[in-house]
PDB file of C-alpha atoms in Angstrom:
ATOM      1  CA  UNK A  10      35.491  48.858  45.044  1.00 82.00           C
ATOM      2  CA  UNK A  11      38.405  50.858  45.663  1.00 94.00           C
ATOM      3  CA  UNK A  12      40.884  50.224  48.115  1.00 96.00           C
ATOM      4  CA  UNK A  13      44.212  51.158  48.977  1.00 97.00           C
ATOM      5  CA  UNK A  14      47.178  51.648  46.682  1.00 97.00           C
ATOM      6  CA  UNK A  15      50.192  50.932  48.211  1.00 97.00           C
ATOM      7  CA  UNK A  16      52.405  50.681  45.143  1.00 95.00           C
ATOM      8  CA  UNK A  17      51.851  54.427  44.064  1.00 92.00           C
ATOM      9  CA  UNK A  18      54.437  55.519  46.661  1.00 92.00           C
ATOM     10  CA  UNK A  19      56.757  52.412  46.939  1.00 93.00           C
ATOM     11  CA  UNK A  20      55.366  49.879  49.576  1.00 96.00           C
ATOM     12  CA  UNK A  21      53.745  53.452  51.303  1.00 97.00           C
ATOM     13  CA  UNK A  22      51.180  55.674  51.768  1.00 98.00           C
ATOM     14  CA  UNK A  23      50.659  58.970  53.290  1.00 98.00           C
ATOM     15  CA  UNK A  24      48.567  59.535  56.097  1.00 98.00           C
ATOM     16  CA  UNK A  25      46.758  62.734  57.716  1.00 98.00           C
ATOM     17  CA  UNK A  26      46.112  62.894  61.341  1.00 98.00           C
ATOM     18  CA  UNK A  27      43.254  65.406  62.462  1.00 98.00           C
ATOM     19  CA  UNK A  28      41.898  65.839  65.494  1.00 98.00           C
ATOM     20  CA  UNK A  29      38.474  64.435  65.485  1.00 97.00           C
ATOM     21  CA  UNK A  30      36.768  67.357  67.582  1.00 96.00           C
ATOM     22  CA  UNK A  31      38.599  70.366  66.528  1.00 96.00           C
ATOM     23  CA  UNK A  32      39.761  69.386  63.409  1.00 98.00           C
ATOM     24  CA  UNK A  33      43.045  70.825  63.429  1.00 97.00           C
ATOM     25  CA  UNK A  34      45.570  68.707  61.425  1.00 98.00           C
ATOM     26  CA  UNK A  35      48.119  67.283  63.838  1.00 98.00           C
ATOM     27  CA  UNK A  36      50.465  65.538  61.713  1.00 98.00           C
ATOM     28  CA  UNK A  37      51.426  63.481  58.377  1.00 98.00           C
ATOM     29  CA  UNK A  38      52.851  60.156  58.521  1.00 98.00           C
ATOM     30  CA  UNK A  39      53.300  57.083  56.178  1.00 98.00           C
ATOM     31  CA  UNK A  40      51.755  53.045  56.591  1.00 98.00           C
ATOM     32  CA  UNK A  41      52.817  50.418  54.726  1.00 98.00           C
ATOM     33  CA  UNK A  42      50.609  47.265  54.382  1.00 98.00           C
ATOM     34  CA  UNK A  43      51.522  46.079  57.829  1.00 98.00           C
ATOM     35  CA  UNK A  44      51.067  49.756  60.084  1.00 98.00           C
ATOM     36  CA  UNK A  45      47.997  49.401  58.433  1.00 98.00           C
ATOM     37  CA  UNK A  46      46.786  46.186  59.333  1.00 98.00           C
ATOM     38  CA  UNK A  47      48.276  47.346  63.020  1.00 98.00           C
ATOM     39  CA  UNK A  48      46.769  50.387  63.356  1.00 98.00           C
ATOM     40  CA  UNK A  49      42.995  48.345  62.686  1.00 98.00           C
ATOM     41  CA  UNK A  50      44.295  45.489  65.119  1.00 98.00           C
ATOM     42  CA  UNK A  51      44.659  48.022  67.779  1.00 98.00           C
ATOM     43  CA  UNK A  52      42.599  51.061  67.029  1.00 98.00           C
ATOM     44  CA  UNK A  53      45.350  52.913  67.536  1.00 98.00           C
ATOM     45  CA  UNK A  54      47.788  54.852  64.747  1.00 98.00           C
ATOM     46  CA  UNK A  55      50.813  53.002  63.545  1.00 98.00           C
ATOM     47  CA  UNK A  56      53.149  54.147  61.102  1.00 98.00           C
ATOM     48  CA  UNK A  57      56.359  53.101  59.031  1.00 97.00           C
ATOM     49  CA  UNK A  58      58.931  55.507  60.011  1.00 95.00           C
ATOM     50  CA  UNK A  59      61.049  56.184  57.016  1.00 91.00           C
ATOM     51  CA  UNK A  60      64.382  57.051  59.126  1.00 89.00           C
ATOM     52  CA  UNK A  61      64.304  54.487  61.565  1.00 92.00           C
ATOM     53  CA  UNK A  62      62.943  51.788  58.743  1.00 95.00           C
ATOM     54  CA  UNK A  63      60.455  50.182  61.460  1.00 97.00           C
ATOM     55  CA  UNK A  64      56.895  49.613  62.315  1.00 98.00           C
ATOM     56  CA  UNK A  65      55.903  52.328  64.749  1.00 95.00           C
ATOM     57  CA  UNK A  66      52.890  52.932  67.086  1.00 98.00           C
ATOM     58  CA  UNK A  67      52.663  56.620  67.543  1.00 97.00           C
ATOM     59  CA  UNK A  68      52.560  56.897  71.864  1.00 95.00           C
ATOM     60  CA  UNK A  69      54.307  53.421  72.444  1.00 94.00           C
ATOM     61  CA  UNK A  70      57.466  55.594  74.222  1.00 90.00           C
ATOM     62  CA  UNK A  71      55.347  58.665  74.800  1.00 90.00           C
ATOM     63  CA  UNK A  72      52.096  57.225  76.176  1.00 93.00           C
ATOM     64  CA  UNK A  73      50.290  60.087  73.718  1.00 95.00           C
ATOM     65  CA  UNK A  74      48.575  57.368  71.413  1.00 97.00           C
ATOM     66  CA  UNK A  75      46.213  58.139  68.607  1.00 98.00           C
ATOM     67  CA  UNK A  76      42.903  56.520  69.391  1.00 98.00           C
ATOM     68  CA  UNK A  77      41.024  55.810  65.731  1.00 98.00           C
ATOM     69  CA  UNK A  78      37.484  57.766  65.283  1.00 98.00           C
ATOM     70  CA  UNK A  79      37.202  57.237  61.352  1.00 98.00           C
ATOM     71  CA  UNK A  80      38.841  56.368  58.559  1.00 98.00           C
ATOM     72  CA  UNK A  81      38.801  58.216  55.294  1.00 98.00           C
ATOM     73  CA  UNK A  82      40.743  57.249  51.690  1.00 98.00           C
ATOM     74  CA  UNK A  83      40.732  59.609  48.741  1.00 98.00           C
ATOM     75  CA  UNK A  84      39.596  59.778  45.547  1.00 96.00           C
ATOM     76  CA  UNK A  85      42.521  57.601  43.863  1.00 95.00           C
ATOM     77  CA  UNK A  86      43.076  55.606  46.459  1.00 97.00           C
ATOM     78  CA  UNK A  87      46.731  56.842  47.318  1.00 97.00           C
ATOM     79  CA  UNK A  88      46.256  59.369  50.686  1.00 98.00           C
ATOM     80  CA  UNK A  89      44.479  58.223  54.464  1.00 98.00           C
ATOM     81  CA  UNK A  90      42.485  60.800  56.280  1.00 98.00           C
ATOM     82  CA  UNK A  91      42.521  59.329  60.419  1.00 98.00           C
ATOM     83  CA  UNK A  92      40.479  61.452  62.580  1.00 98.00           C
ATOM     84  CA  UNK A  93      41.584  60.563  65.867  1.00 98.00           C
ATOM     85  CA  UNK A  94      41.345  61.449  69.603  1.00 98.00           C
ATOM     86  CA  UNK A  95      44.955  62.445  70.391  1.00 97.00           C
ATOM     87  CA  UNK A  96      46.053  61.047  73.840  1.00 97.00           C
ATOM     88  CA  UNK A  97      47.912  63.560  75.919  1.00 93.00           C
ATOM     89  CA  UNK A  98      46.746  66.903  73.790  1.00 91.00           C
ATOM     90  CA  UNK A  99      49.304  66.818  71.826  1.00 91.00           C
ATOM     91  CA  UNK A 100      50.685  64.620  68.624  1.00 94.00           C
ATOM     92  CA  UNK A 101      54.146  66.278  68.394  1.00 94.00           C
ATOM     93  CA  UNK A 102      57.441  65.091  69.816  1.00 91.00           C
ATOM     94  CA  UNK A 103      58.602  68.405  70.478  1.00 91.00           C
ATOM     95  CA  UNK A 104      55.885  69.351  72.551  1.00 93.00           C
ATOM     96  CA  UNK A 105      53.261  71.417  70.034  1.00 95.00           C
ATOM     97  CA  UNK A 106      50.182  70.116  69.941  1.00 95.00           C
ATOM     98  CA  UNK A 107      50.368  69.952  65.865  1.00 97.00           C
ATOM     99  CA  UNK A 108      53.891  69.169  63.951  1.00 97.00           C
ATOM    100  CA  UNK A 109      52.689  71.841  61.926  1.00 98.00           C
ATOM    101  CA  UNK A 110      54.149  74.936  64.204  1.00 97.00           C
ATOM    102  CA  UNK A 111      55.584  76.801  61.566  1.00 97.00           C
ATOM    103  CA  UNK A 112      53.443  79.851  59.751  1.00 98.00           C
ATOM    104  CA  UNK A 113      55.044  81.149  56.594  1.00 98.00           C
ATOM    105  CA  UNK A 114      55.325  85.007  57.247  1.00 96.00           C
ATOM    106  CA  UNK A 115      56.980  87.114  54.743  1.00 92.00           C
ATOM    107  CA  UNK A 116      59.744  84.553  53.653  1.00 93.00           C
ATOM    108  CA  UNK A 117      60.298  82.830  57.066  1.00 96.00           C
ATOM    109  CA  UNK A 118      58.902  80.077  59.074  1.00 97.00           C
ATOM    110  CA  UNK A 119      57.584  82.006  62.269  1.00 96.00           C
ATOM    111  CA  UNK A 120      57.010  79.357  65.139  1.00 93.00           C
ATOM    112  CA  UNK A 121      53.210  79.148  66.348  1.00 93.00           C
ATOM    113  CA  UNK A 122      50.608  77.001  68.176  1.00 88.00           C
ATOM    114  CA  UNK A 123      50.620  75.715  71.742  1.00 84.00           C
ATOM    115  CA  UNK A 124      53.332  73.920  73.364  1.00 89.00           C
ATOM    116  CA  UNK A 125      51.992  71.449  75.585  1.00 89.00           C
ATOM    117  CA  UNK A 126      54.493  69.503  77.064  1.00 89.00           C
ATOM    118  CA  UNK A 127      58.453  69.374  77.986  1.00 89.00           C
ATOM    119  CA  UNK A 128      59.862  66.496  75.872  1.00 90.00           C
ATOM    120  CA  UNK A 129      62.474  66.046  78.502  1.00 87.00           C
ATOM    121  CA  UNK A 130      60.193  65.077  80.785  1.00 85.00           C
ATOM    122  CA  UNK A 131      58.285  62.590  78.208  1.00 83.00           C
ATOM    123  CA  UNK A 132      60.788  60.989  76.446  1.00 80.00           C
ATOM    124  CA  UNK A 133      63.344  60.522  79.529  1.00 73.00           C
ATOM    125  CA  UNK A 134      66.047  57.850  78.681  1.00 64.00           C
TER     126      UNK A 134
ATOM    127  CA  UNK B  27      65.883  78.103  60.783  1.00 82.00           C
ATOM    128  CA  UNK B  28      63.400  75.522  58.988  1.00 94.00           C
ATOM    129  CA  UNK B  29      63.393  75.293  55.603  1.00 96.00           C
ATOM    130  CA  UNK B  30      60.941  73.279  53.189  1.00 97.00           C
ATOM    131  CA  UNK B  31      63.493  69.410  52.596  1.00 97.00           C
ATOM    132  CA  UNK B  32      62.295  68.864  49.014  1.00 97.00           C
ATOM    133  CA  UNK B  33      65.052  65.930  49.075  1.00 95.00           C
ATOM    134  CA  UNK B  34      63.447  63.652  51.454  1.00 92.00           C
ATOM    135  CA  UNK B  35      60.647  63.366  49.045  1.00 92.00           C
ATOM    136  CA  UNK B  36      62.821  62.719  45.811  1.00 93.00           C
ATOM    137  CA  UNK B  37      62.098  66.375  44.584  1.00 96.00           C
ATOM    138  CA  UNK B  38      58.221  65.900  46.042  1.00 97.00           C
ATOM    139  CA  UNK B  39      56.893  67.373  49.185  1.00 98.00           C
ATOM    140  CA  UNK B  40      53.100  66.101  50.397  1.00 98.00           C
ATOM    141  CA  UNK B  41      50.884  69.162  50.740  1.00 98.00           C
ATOM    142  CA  UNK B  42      47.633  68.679  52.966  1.00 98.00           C
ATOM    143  CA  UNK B  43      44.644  71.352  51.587  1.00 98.00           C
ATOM    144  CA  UNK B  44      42.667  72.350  54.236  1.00 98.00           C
ATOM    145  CA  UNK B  45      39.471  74.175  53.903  1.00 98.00           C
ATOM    146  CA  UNK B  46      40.426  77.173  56.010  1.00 97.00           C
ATOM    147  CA  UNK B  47      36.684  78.148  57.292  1.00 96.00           C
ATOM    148  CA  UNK B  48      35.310  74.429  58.136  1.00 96.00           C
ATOM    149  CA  UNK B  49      38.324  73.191  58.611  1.00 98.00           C
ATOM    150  CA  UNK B  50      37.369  70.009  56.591  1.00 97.00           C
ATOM    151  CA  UNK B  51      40.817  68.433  54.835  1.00 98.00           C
ATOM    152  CA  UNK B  52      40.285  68.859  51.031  1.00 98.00           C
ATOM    153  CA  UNK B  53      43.052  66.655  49.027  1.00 98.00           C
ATOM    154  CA  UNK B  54      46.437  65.898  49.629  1.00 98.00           C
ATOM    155  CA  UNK B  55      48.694  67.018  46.660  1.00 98.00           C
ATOM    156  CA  UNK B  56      52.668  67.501  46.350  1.00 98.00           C
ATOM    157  CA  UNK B  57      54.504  70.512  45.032  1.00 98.00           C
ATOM    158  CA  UNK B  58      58.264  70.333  43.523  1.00 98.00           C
ATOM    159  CA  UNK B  59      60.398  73.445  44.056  1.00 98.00           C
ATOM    160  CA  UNK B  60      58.924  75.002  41.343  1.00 98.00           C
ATOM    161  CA  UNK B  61      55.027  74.337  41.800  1.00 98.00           C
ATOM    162  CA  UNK B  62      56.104  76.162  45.692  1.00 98.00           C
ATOM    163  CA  UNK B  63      56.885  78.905  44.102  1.00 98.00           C
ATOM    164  CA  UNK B  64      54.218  79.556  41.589  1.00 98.00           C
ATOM    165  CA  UNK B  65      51.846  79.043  44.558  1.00 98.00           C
ATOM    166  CA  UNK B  66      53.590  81.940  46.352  1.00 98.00           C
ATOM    167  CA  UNK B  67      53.695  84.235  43.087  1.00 98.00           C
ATOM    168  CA  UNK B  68      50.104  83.420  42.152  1.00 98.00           C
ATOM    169  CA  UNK B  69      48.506  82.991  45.984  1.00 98.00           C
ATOM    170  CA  UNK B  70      46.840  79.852  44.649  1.00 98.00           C
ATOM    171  CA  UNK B  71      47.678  76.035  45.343  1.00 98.00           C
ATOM    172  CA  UNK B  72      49.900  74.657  42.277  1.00 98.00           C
ATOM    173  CA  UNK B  73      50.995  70.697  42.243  1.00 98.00           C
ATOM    174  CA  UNK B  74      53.317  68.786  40.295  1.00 97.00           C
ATOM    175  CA  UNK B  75      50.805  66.289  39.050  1.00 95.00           C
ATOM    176  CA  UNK B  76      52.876  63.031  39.491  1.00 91.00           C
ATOM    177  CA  UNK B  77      51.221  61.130  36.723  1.00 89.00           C
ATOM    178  CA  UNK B  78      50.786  63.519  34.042  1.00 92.00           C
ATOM    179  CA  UNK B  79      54.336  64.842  35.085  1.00 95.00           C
ATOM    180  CA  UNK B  80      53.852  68.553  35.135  1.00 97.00           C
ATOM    181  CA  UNK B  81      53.103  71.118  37.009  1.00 98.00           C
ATOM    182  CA  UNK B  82      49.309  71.866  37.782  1.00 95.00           C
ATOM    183  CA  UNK B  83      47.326  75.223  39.193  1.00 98.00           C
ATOM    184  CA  UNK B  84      44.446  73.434  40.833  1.00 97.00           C
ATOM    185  CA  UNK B  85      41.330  75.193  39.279  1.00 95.00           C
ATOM    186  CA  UNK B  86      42.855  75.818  36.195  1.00 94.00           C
ATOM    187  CA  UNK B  87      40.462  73.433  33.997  1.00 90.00           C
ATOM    188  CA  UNK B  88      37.678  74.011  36.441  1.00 90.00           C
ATOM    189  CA  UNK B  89      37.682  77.649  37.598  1.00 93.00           C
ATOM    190  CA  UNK B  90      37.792  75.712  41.137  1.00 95.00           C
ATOM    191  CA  UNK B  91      41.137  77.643  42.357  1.00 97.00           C
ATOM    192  CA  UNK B  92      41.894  77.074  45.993  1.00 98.00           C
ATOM    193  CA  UNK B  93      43.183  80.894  47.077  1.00 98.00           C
ATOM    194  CA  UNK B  94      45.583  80.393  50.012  1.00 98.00           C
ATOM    195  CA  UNK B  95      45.201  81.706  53.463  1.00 98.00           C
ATOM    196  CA  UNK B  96      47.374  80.270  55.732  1.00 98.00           C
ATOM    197  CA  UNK B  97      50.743  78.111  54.579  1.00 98.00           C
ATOM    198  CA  UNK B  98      52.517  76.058  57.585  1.00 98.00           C
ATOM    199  CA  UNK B  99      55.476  73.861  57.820  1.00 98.00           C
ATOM    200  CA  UNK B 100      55.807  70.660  60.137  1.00 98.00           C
ATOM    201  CA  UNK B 101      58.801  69.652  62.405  1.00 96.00           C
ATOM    202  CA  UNK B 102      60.868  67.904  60.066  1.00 95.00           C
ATOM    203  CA  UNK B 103      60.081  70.322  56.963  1.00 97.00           C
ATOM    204  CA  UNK B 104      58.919  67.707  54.981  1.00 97.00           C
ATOM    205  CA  UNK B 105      55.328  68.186  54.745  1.00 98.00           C
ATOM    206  CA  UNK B 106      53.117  71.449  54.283  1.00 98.00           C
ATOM    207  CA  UNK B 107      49.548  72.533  55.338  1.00 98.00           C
ATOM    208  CA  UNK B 108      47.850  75.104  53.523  1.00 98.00           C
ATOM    209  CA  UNK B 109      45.033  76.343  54.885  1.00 98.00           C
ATOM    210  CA  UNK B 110      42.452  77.706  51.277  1.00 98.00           C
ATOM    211  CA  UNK B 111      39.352  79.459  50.369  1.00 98.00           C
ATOM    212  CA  UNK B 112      38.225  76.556  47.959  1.00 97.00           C
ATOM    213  CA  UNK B 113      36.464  78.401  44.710  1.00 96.00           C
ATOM    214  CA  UNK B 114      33.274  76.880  43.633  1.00 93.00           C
ATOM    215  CA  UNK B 115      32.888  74.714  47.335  1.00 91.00           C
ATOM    216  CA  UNK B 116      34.289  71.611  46.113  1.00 91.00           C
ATOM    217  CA  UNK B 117      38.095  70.099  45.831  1.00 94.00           C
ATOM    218  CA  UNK B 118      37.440  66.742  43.892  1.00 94.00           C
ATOM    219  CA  UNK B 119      37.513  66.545  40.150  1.00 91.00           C
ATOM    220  CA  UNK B 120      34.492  63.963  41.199  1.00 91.00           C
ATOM    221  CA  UNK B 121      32.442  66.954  42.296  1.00 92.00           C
ATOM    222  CA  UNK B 122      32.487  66.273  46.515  1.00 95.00           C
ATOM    223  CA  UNK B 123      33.700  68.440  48.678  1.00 95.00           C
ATOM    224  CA  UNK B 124      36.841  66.381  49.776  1.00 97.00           C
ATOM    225  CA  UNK B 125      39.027  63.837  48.489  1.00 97.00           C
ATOM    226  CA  UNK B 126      38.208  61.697  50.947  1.00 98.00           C
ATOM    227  CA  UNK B 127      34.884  60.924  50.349  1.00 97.00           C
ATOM    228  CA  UNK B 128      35.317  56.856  51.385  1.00 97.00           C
ATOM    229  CA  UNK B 129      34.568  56.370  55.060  1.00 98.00           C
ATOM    230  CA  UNK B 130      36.310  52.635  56.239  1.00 98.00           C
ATOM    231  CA  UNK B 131      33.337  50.904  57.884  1.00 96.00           C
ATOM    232  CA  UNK B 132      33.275  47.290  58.568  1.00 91.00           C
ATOM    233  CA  UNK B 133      36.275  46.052  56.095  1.00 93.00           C
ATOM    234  CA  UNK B 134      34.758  48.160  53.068  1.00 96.00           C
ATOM    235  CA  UNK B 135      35.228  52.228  51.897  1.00 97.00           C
ATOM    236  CA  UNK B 136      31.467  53.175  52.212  1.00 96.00           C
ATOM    237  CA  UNK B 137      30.513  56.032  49.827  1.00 93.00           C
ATOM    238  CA  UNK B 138      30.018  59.343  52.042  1.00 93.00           C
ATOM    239  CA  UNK B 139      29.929  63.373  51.880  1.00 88.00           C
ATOM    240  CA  UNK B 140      28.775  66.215  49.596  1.00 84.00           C
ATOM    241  CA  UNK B 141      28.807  66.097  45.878  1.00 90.00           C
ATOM    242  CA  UNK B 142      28.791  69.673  44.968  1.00 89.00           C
ATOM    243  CA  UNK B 143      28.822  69.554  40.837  1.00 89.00           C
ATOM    244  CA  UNK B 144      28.564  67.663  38.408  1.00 89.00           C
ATOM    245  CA  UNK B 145      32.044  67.087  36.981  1.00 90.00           C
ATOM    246  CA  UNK B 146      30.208  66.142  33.306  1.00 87.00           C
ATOM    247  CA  UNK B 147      29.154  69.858  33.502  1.00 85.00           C
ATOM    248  CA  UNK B 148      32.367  71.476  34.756  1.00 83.00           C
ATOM    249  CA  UNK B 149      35.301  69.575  32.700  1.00 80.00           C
ATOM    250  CA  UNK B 150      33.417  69.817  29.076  1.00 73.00           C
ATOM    251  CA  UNK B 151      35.283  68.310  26.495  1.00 64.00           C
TER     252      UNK B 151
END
């Protein structure tokens, strides 16, 4: 049976968040073994982030957690596909609903998508 | 203003292939420098295959050319979403639709999705 190949990328493995009833792809993020084994423990998304070098739970500071619908691994074993319901509308910290914001147009990076909250007022310190 | 961080990555940026009618996620592949910009001058996804180490127009062997749409960047630059018309309907080299064609049920990756060819027929010796 296949299962999950950590070792391809070093310990991690990239992850695809889509929205489970639109489908729109909200962001990409990386597991190791143990944001894996967190992220079934809670039904919730957890991630290794890479700059702060820590176990994660996307929405611990924000409250905008990723609630698991399904679970989907490639062909080779070495990519996640989480379909989730995303807590609070939106999955990005600055706001956008989707990290991806940025539309290539003509050589630039035009900003698009919906802005749905004020990070200042989410991530107060 | 944003630019694609190819040094993050080692030289490797993850690319998430979206079907751009359905909206179903494809594959998840990663482009170099250099596979980014023969995607741009062709309009077609190109990878760096990682373990063949080279660079790779998807469809090339198959006819199965994804013919890009929409290209977007996320917040941090270090991951792209390109939104395709996938030739011939399917993205695996195992003939389904998607990649990511194991569901996680129960503690096991249960077979699931379309099989759209037979790959016996479409990568003849």
């Amino acid at each position: 049976m296949i299962t999950i190949d950590f070792k391809k990328g070093g310990g991690l493995i990239p992850v695809i968040i889509q929205d489970g009833t639109t489908k729109e792809v909200l962001m990409l993020g990386y597991m190791n073994r143990e944001s894996w084994e967190k992220t079934l423990e809670l039904k919730k998304a957890a991630f290794w982030s890479r700059s702060r070098r820590k176990l994660w739970v996307k929405g611990e500071t924000s409250g905008h957690f990723q609630i698991i619908r399904e679970i989907y691994l490639d062909c080779d074993g070495d990519a996640l596909l989480l379909q989730v319901e995303q807590v609070g509308g939106a999955a990005c910290h600055t706001g956008f609903r989707s990290c991806f914001h940025h539309r290539y147009e003509k050589g630039t990076w035009a900003p698009t998508g919906e802005k749905v909250f004020d990070p200042k007022e989410v991530y107060r310190p």
